[in-house]
PDB file of C-alpha atoms in Angstrom:
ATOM      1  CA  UNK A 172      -4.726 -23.693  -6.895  1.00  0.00           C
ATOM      2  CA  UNK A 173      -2.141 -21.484  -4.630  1.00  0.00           C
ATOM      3  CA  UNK A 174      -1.482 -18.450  -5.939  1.00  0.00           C
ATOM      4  CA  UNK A 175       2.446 -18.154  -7.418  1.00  0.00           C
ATOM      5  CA  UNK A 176       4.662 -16.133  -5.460  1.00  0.00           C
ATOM      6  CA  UNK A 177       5.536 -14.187  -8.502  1.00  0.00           C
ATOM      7  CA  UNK A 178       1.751 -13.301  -9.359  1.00  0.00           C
ATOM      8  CA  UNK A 179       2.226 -11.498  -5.701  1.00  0.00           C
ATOM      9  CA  UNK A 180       5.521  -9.815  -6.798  1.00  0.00           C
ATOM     10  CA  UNK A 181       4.300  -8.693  -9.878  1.00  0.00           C
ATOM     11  CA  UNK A 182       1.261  -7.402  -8.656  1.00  0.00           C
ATOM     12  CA  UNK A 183       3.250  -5.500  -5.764  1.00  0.00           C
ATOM     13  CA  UNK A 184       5.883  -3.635  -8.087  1.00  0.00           C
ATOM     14  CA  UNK A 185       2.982  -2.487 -10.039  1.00  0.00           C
ATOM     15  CA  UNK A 186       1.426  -0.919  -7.674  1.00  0.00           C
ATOM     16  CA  UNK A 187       4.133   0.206  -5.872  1.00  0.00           C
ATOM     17  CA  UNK A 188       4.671   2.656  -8.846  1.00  0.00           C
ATOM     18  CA  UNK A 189       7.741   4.408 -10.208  1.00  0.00           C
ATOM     19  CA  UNK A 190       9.364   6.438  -7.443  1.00  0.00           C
ATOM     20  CA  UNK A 191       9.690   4.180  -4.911  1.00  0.00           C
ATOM     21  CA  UNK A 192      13.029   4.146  -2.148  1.00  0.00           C
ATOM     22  CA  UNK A 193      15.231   1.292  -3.639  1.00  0.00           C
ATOM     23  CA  UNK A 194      15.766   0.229  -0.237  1.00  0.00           C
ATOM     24  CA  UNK A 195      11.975   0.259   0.303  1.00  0.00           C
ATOM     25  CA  UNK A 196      10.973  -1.392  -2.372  1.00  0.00           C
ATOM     26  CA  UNK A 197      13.389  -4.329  -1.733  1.00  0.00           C
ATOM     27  CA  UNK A 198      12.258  -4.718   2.005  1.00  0.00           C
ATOM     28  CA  UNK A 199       8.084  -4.363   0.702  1.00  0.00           C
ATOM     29  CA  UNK A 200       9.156  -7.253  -1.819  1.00  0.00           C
ATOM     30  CA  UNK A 201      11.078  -9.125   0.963  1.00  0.00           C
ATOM     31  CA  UNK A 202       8.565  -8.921   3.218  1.00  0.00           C
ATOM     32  CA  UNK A 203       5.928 -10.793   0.760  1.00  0.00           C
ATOM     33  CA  UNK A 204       7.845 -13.202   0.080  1.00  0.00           C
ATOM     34  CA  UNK A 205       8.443 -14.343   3.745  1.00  0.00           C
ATOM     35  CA  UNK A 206       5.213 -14.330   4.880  1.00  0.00           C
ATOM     36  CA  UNK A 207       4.567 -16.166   1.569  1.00  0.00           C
ATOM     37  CA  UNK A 208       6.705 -18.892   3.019  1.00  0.00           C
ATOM     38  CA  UNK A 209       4.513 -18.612   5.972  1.00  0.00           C
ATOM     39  CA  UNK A 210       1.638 -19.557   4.299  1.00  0.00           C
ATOM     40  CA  UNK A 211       0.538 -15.837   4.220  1.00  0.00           C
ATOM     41  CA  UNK A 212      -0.214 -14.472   0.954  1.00  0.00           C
ATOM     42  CA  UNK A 213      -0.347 -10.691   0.455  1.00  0.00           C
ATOM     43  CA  UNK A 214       0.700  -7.765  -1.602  1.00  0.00           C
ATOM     44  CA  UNK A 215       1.457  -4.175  -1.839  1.00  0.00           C
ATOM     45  CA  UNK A 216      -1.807  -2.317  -2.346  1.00  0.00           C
ATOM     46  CA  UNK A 217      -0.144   1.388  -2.544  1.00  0.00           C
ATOM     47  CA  UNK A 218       3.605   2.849  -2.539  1.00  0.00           C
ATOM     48  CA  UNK A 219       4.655   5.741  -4.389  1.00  0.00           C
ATOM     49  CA  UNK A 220       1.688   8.856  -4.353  1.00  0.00           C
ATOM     50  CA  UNK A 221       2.225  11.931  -6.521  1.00  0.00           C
ATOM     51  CA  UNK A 222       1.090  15.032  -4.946  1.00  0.00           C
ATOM     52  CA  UNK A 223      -1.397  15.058  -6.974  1.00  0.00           C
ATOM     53  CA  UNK A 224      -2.945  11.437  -6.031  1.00  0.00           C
ATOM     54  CA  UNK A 225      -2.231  12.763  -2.110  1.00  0.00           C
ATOM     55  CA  UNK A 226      -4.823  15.898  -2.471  1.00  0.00           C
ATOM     56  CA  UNK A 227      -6.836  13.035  -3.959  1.00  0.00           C
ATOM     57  CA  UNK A 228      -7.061  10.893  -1.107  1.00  0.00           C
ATOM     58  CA  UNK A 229      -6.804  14.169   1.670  1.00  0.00           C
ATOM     59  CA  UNK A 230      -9.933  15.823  -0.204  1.00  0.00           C
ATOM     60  CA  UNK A 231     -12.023  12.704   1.074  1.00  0.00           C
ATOM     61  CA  UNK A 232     -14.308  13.734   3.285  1.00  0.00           C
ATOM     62  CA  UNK A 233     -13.769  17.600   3.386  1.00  0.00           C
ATOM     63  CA  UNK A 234     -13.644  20.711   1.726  1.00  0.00           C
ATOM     64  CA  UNK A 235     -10.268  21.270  -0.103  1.00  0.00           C
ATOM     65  CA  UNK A 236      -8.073  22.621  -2.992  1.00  0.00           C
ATOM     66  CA  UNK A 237      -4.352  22.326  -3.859  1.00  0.00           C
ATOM     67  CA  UNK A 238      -2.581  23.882  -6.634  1.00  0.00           C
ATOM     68  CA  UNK A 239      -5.510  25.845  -7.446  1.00  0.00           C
ATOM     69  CA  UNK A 240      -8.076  22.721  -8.102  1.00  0.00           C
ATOM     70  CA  UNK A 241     -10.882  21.436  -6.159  1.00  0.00           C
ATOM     71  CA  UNK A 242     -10.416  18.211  -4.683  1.00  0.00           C
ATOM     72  CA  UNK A 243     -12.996  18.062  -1.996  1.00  0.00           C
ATOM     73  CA  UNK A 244     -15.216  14.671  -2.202  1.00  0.00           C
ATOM     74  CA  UNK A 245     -17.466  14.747   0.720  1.00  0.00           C
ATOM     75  CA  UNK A 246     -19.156  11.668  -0.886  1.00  0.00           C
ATOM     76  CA  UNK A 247     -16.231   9.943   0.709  1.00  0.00           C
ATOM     77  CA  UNK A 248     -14.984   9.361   4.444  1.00  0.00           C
ATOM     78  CA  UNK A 249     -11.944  10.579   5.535  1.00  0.00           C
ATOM     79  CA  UNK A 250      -8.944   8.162   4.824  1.00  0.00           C
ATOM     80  CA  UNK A 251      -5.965  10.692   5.638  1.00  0.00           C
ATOM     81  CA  UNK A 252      -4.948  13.201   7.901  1.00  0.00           C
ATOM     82  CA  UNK A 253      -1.897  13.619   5.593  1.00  0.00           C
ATOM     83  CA  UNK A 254      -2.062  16.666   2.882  1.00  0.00           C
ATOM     84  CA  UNK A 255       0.700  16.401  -0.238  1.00  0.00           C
ATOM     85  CA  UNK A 256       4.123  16.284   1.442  1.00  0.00           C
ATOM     86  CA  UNK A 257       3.188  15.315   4.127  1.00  0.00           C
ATOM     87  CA  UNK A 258       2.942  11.572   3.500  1.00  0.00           C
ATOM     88  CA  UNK A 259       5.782   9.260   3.404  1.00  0.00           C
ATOM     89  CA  UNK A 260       4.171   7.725   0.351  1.00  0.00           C
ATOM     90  CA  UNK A 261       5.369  11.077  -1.944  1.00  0.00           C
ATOM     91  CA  UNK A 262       9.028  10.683  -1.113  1.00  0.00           C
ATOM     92  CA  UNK A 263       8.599   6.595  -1.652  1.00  0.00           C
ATOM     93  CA  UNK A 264       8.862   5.620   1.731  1.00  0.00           C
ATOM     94  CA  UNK A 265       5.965   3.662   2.496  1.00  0.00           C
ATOM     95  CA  UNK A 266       3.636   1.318   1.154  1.00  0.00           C
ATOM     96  CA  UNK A 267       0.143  -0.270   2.057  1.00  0.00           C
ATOM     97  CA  UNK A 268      -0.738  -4.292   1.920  1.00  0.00           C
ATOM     98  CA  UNK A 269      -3.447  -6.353   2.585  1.00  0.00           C
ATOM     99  CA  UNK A 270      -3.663 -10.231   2.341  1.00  0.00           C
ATOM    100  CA  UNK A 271      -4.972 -12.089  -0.501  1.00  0.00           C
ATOM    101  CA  UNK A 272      -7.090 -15.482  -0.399  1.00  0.00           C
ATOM    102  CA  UNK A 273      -5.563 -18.626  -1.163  1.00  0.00           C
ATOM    103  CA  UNK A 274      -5.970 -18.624  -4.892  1.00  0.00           C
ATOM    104  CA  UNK A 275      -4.822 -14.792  -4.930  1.00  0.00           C
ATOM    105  CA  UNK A 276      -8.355 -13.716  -6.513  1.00  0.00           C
ATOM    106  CA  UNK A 277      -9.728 -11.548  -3.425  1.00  0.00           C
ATOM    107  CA  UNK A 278      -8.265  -8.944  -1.295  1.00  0.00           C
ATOM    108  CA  UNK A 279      -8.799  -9.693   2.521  1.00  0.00           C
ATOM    109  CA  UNK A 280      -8.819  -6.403   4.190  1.00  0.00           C
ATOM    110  CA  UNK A 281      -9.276  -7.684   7.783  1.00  0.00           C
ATOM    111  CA  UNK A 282      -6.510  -6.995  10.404  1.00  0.00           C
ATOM    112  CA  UNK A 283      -6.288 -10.305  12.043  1.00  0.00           C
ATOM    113  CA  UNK A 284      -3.444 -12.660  13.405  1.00  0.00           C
ATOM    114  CA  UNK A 285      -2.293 -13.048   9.894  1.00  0.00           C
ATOM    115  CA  UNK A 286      -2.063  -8.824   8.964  1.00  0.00           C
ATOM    116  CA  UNK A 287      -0.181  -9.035  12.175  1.00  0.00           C
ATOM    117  CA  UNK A 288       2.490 -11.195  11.326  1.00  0.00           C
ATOM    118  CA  UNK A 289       2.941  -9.426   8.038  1.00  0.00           C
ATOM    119  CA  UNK A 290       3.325  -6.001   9.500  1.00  0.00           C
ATOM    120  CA  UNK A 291       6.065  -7.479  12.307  1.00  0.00           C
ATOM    121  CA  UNK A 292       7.583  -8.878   9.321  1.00  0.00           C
ATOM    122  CA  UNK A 293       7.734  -5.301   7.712  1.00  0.00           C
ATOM    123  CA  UNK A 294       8.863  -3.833  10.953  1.00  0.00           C
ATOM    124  CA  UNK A 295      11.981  -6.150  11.383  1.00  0.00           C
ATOM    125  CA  UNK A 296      13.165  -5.382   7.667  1.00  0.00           C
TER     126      UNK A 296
END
């Protein structure tokens, strides 16, 4: 069975978080739902990051504090270059995706002809 379209938009807004650009938010819901009529299903993996969740993801891989707390994980790799503030994702104004397999049960985190189209989708809203 095809996963609904609305299983994808629920899924999205949820993860998108509270916080999120209106305008944003609208496009990142847009933009699943065309490539949905594509035959591409995906959803929003990440939007809105506290500070907080941003020193998080930064402390991957290195040595660092914010705010006075440790957040260095070098059990991790790096996945940002961004510290808190400096990510689009704390004012709302950016989200992640990936594509999801037919029946919407697995993430597909491969960037292939099909990421592609989504993200050109994202770029003309």
């Amino acid at each position: 069975m095809t996963v609904a379209l609305r299983t994808l938009l629920n899924r999205s807004v949820k993860k998108m978080g509270k916080g999120m650009d209106q305008v944003v938010k609208e496009s990142a819901l847009e933009m699943v739902e065309r490539a949905y009529n594509e035959g591409i299903y995906v959803q929003i993996s990440a939007g809105h990051r506290s500070f907080e969740e941003q020193a998080v993801l930064y402390g991957q891989g290195r040595v660092y504090s914010y705010n006075g707390k440790d957040y260095s994980n070098l059990a991790k790799p790096k996945v940002t270059n961004a510290k808190p503030g400096q990510s689009y994702h704390n004012f709302g104004l950016a989200i992640d995706f990936f594509l999801v397999s037919d029946d919407g049960k697995n993430a597909i985190w491969t960037m292939n002809a099909k990421w592609q189209r989504v993200a050109a989708i994202g770029k003309e809203l």
